mmCIF file of C-alpha atoms (C1' of nucleotides) in Angstrom:
data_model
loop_
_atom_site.group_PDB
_atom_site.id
_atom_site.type_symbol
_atom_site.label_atom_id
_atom_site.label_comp_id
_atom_site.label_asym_id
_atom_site.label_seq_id
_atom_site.Cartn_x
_atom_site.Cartn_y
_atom_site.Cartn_z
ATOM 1 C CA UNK A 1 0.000 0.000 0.000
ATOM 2 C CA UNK A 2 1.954 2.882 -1.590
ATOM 3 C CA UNK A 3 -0.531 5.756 0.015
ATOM 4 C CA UNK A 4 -2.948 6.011 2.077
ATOM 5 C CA UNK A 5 -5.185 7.982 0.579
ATOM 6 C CA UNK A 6 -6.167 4.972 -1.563
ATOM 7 C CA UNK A 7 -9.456 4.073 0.384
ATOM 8 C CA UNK A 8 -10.136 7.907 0.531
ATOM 9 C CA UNK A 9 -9.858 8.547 -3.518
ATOM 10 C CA UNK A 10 -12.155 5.472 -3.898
ATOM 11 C CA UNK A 11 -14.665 5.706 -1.732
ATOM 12 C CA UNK A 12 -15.003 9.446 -2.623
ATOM 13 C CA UNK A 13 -15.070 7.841 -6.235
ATOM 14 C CA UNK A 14 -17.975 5.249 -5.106
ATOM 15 C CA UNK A 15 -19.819 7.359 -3.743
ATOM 16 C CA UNK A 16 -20.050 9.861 -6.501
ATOM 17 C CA UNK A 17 -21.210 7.356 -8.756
ATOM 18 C CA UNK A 18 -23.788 6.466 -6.960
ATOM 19 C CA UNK A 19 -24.947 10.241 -6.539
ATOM 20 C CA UNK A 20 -24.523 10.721 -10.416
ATOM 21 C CA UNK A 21 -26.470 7.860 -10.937
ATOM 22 C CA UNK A 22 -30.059 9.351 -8.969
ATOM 23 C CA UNK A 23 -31.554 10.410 -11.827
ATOM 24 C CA UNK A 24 -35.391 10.061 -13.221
ATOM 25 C CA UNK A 25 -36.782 8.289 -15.796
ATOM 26 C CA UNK A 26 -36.291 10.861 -19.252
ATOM 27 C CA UNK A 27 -33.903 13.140 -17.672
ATOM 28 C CA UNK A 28 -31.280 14.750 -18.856
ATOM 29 C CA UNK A 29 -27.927 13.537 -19.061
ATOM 30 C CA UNK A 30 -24.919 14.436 -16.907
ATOM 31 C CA UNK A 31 -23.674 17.044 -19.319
ATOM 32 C CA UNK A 32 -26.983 18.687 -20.226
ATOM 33 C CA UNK A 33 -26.885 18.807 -16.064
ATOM 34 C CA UNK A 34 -23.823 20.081 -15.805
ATOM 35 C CA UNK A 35 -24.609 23.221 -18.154
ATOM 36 C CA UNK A 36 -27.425 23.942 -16.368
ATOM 37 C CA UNK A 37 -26.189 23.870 -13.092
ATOM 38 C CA UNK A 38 -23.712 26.085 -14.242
ATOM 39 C CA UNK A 39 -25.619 28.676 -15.470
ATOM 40 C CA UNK A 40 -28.013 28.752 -12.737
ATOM 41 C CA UNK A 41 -25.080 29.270 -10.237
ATOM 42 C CA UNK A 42 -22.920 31.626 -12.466
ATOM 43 C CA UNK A 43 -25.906 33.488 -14.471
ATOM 44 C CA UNK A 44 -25.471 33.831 -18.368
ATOM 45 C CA UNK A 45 -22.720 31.857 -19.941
ATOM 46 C CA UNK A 46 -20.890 32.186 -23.375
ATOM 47 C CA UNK A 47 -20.681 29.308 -25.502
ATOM 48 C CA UNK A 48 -16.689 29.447 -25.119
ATOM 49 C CA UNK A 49 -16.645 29.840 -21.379
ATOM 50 C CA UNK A 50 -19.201 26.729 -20.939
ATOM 51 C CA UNK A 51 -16.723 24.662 -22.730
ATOM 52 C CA UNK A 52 -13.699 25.285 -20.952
ATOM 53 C CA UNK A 53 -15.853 24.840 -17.915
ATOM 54 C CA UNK A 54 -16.868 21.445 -18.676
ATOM 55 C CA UNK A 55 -13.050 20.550 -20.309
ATOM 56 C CA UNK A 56 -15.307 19.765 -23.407
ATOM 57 C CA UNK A 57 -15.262 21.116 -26.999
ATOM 58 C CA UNK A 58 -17.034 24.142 -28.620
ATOM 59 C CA UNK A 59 -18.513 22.025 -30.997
ATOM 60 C CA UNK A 60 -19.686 19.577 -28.340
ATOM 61 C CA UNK A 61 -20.924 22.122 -26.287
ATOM 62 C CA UNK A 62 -23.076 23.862 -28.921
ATOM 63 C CA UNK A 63 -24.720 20.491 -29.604
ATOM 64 C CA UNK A 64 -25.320 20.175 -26.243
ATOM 65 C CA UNK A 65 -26.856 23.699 -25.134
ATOM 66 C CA UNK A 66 -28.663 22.849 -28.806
ATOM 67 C CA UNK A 67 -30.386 20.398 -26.993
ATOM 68 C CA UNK A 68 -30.932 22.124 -24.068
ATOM 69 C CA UNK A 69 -32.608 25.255 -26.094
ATOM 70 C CA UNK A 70 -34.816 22.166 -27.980
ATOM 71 C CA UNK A 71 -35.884 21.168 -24.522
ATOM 72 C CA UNK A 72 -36.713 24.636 -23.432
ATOM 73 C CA UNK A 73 -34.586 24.443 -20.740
ATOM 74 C CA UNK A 74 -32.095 27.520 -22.217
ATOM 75 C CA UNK A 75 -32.048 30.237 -24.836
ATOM 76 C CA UNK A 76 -29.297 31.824 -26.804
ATOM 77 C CA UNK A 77 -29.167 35.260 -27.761
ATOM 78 C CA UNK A 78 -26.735 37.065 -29.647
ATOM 79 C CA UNK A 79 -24.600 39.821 -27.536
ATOM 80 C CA UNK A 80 -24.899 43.217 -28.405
ATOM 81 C CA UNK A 81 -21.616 44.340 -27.773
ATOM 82 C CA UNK A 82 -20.021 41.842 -29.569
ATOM 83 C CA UNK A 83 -21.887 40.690 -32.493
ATOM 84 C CA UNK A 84 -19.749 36.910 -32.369
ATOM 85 C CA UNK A 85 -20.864 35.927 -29.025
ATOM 86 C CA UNK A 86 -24.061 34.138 -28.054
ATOM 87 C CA UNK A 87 -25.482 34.700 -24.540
ATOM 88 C CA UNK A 88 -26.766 31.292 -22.789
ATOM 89 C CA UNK A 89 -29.403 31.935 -20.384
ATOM 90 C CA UNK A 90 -32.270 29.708 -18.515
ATOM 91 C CA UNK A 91 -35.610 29.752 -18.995
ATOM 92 C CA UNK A 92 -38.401 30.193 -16.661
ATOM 93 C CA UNK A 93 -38.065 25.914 -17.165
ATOM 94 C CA UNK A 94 -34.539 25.356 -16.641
ATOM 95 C CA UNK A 95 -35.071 27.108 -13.222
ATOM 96 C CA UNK A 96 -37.501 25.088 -12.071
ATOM 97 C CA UNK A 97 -36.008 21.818 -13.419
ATOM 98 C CA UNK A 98 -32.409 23.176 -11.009
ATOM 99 C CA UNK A 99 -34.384 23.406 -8.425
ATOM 100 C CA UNK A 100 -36.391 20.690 -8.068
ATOM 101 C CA UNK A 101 -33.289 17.972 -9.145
ATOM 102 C CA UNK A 102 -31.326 19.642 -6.434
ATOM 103 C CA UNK A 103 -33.995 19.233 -4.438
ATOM 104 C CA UNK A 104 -34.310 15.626 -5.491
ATOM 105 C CA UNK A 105 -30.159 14.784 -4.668
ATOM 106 C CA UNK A 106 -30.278 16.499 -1.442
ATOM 107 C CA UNK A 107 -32.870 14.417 -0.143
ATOM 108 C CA UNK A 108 -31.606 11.432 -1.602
ATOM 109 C CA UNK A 109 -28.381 12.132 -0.256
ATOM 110 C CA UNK A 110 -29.849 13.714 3.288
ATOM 111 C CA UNK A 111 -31.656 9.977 3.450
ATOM 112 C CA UNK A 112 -28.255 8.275 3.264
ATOM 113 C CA UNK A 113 -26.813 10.700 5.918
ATOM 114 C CA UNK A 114 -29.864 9.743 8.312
ATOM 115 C CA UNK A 115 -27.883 6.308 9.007
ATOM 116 C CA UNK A 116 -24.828 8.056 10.117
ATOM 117 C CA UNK A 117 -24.414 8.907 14.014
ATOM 118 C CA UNK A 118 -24.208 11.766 15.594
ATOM 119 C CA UNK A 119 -20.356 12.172 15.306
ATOM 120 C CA UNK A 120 -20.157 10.972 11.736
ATOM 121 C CA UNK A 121 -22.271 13.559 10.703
ATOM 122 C CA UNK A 122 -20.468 16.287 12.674
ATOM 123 C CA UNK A 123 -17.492 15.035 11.077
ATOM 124 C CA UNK A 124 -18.848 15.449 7.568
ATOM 125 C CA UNK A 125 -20.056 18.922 7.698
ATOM 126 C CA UNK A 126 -16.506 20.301 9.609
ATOM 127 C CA UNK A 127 -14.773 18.029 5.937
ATOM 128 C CA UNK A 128 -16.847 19.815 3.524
ATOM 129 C CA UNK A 129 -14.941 22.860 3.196
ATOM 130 C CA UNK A 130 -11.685 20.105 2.800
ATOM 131 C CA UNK A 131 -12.976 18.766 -0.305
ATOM 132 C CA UNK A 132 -13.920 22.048 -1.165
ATOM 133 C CA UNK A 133 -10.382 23.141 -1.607
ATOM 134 C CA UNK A 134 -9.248 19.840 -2.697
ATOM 135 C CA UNK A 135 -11.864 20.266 -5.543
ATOM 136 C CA UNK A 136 -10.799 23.922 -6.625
ATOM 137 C CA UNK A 137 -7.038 23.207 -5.710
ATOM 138 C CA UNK B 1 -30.819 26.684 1.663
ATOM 139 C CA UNK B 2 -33.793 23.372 3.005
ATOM 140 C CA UNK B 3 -30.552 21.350 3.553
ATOM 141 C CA UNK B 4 -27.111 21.662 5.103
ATOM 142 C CA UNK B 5 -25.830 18.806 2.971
ATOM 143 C CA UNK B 6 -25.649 20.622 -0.128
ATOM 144 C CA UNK B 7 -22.201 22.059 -0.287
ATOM 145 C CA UNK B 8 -20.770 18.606 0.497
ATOM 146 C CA UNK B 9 -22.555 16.836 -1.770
ATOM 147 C CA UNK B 10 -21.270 19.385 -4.819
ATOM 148 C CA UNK B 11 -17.595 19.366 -3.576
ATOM 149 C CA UNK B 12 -18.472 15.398 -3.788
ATOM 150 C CA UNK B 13 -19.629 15.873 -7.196
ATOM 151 C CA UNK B 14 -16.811 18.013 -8.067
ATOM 152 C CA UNK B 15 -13.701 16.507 -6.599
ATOM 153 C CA UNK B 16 -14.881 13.238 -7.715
ATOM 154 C CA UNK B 17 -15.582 14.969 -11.737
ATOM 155 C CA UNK B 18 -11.709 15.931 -11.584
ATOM 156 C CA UNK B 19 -10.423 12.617 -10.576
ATOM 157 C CA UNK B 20 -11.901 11.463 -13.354
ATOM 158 C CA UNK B 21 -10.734 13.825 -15.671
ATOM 159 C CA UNK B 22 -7.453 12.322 -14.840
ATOM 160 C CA UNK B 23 -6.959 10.099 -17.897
ATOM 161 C CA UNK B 24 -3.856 9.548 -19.692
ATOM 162 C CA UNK B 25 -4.237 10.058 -23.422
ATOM 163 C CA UNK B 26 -5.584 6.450 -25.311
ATOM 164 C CA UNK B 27 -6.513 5.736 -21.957
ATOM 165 C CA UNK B 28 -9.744 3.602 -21.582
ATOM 166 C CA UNK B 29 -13.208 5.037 -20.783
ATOM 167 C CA UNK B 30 -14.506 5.451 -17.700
ATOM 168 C CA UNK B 31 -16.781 2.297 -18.409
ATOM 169 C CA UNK B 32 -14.037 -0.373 -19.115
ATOM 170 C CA UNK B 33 -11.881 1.227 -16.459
ATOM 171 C CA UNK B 34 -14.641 0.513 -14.238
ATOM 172 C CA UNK B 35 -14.616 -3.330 -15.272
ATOM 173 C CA UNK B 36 -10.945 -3.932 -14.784
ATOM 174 C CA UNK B 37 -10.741 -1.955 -11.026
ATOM 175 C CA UNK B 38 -13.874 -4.556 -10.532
ATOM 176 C CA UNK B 39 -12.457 -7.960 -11.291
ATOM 177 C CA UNK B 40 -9.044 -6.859 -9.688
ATOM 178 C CA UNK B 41 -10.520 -6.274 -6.297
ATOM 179 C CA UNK B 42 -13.677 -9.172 -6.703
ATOM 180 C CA UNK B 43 -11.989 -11.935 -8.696
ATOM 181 C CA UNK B 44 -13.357 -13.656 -11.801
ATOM 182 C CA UNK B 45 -17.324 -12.529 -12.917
ATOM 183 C CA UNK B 46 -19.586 -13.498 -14.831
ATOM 184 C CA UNK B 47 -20.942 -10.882 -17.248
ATOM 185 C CA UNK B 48 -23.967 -10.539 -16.020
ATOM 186 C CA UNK B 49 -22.500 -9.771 -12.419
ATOM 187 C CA UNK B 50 -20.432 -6.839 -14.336
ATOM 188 C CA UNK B 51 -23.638 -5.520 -15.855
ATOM 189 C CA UNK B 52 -25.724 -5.581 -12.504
ATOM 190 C CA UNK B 53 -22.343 -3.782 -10.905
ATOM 191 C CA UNK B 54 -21.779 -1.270 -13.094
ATOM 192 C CA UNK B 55 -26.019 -0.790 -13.797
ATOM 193 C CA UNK B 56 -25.823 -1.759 -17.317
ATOM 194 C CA UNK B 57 -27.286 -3.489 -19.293
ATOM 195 C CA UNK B 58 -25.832 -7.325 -20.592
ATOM 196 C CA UNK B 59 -25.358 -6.750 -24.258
ATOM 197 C CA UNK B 60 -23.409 -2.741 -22.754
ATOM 198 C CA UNK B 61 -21.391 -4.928 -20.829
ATOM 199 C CA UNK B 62 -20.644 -7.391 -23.537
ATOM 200 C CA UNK B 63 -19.251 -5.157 -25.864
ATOM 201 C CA UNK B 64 -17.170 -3.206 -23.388
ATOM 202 C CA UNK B 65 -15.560 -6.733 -22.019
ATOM 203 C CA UNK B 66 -15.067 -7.470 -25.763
ATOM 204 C CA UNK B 67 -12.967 -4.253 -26.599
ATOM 205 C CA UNK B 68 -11.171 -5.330 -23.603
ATOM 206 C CA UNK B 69 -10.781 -8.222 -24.575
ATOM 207 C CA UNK B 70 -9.447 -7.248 -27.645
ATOM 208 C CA UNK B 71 -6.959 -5.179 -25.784
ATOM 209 C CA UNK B 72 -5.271 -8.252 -23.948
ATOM 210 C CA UNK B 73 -6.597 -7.343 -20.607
ATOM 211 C CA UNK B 74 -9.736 -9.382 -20.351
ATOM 212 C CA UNK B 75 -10.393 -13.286 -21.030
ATOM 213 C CA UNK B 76 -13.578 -14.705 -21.450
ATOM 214 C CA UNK B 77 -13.894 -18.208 -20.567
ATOM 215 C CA UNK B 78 -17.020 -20.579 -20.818
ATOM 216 C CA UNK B 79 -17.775 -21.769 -17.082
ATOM 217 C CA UNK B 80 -17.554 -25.760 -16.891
ATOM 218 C CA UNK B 81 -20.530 -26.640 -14.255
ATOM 219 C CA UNK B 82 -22.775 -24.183 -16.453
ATOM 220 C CA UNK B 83 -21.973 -23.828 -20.358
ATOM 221 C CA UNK B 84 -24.555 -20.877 -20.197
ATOM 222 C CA UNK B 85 -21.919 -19.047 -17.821
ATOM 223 C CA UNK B 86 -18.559 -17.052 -19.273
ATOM 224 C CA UNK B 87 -15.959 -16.510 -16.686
ATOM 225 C CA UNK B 88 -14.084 -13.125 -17.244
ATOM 226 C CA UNK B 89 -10.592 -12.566 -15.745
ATOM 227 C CA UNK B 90 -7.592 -10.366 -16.003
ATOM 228 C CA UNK B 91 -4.448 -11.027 -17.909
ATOM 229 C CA UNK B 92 -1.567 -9.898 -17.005
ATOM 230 C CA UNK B 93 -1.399 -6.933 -19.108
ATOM 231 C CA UNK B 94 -4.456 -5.737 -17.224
ATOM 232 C CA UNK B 95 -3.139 -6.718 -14.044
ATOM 233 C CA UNK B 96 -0.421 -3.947 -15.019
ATOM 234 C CA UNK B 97 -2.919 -1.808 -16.387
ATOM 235 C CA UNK B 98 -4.722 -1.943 -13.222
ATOM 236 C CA UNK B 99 -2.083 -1.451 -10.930
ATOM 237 C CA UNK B 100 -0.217 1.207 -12.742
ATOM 238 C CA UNK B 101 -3.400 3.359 -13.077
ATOM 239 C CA UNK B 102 -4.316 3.598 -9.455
ATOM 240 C CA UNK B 103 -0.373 4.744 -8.629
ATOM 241 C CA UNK B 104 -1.151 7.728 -10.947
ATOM 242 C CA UNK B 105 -4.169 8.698 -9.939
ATOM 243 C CA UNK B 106 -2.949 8.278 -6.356
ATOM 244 C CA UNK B 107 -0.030 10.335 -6.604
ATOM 245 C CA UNK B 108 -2.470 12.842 -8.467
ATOM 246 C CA UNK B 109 -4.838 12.666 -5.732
ATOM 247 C CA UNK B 110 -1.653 12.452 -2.937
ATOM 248 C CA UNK B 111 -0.603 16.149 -5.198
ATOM 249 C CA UNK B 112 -3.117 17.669 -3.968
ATOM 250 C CA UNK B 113 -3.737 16.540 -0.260
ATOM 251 C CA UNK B 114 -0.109 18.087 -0.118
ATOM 252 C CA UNK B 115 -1.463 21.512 -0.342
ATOM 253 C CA UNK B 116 -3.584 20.838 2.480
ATOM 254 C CA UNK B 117 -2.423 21.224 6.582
ATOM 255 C CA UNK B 118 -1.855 18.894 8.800
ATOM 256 C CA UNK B 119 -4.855 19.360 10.473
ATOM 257 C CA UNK B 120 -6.549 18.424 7.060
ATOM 258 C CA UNK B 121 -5.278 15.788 6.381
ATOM 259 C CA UNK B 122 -6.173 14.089 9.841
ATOM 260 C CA UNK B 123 -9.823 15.131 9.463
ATOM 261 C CA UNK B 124 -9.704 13.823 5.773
ATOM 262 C CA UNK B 125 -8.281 10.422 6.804
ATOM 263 C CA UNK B 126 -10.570 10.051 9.675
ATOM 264 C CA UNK B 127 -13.818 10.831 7.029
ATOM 265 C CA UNK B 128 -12.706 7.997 4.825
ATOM 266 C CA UNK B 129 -14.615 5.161 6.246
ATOM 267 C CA UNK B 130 -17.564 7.493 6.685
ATOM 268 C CA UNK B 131 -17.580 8.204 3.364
ATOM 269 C CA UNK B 132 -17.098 4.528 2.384
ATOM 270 C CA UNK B 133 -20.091 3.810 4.702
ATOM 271 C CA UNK B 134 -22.646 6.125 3.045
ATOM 272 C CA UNK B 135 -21.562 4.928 -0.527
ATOM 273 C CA UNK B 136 -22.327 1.796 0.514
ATOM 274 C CA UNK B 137 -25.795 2.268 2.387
ATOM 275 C "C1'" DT C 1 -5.536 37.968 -38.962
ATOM 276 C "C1'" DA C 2 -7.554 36.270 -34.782
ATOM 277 C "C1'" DT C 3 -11.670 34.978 -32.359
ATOM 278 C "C1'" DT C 4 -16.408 33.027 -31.648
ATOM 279 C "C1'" DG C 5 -19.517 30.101 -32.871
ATOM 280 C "C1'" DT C 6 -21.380 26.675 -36.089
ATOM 281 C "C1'" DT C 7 -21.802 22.717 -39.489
ATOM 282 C "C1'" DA C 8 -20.174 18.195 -41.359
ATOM 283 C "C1'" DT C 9 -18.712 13.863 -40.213
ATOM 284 C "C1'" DA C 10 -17.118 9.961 -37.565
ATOM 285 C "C1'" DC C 11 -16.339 7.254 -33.363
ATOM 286 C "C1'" DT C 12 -17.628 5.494 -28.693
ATOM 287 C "C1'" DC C 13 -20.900 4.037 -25.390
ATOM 288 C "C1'" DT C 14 -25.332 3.147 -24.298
ATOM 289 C "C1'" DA C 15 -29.959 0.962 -25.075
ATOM 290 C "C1'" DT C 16 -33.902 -2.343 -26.857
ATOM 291 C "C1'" DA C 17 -35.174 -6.322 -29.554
ATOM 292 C "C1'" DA C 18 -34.259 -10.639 -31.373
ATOM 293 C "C1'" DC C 19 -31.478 -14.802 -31.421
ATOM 294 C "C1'" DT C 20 -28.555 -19.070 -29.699
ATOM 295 C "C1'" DA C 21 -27.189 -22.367 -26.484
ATOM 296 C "C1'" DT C 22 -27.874 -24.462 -22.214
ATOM 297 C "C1'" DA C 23 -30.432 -25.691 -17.873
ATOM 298 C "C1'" DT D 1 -39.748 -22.581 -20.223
ATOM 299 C "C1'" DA D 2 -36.308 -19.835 -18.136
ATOM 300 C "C1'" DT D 3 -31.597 -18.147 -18.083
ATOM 301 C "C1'" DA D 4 -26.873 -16.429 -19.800
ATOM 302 C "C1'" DG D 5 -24.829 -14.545 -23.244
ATOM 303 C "C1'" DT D 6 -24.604 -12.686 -27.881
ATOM 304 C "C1'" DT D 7 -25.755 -10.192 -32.284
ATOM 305 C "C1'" DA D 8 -28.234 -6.456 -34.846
ATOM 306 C "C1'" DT D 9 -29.447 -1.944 -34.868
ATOM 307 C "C1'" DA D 10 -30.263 2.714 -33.289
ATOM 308 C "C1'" DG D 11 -29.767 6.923 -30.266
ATOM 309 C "C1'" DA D 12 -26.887 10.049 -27.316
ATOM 310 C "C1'" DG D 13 -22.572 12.422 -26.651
ATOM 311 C "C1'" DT D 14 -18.003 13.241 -27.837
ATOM 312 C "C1'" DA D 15 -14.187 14.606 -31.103
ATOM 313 C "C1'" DT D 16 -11.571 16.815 -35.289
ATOM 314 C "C1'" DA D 17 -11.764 19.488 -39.469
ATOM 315 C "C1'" DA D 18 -13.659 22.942 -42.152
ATOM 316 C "C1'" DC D 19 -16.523 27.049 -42.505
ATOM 317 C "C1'" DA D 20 -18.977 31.824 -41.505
ATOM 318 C "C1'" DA D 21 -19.340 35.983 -39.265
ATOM 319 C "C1'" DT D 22 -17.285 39.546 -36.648
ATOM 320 C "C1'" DA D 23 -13.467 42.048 -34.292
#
DNA sequence: TATTGTTATACTCTATAACTATA
DNA sequence: TATAGTTATAGAGTATAACAATA
């Protein structure tokens, strides 16, 4: 055992798998999620910057929010200022679809924290600002 | 803010989304990597114990064991008490494969814990088998 | 000329339906 | 008949290359 942050890396692996996979019947897919997370929490989004957020390709990322816009979950609208850019915004849908899957994790994941004692949960919240960093580092 | 789960479960989401990003170039997918971590730590499996694992379906699983197959680091063998049954092991090569991928993603991983203090790191370490526990549940 | 976004095209991974061999 | 695996086929999601519009 070269390092023992082994069992950490894959239980923090395990355990997001099994988070990514909570979703409903028809929903979208992790990527369609992951733009509109983003632009929820960050507000209006170029094409370009939604890219390099997800590591992902322009191209890719156009068919994507293309999707998304089909779905009426997003619209694009050209920039004023600079004629080459397209805005990416949510609709009044894509809101409400945020909300309510976020709504539908945490309690999936709140459920899974019930079976935890007392200390194990103290000793999650007092590690979230850990991974935090580790995440952004 | 209904829960006060919700920042851990995105830095979760998000440290786990940059381990995996953590590929080598010509690397396998996340799929197929999943299938060779799985018969490394279980032993031989069937194919449909890989599909029920990983939560696909039989004829997913049977192509991604065949690429890997192709690759050297799977074997498929019938089962002799049930001729229905295929028996699918590592080979050497993805024995190696195996191995040498978890040293890189745990000195990755072991990178960044090194930006972290001492007090950190203990409070990281000692979250591990919490974390293992709720991934289980 | 460089940048932003898009279209064309192909490859990978997934799924459902239908089939084969065995129990 | 039921089960384990496979084959056939199609639908997402990703990529690279080439193009269009604007700065």
């Amino acid at each position: 055992m070269p390092n023992p942050y082994t069992d950490l890396r894959l239980s923090l692996a395990r355990l997001s798998r099994r988070m990514r996979q909570q979703r409903a019947e028809g929903d979208v897919g992790e990527g369609q999620r992951s733009v509109l997370f983003r632009v929820h929490d960050a507000g209006p989004q170029t094409l370009g910057a939604l890219a390099e957020h997800d590591r992902v390709t322009p191209p890719s990322m156009n068919r994507t929010v293309g999707v998304l816009v089909e779905r009426g979950y997003l619209t694009r609208e050209q920039s004023t200022e600079d004629a080459r850019r397209v805005s990416i915004d949510l609709t009044d849908a894509g809101r409400q679809w945020v909300r309510e899957t976020r709504r539908r994790r945490d309690a999936w994941f709140a459920a899974r924290i019930g079976s935890l004692t007392a200390e194990e949960r103290d000793l999650l919240e007092r590690v979230a600002p850990v991974l935090r960093k580790l995440a952004d580092a």
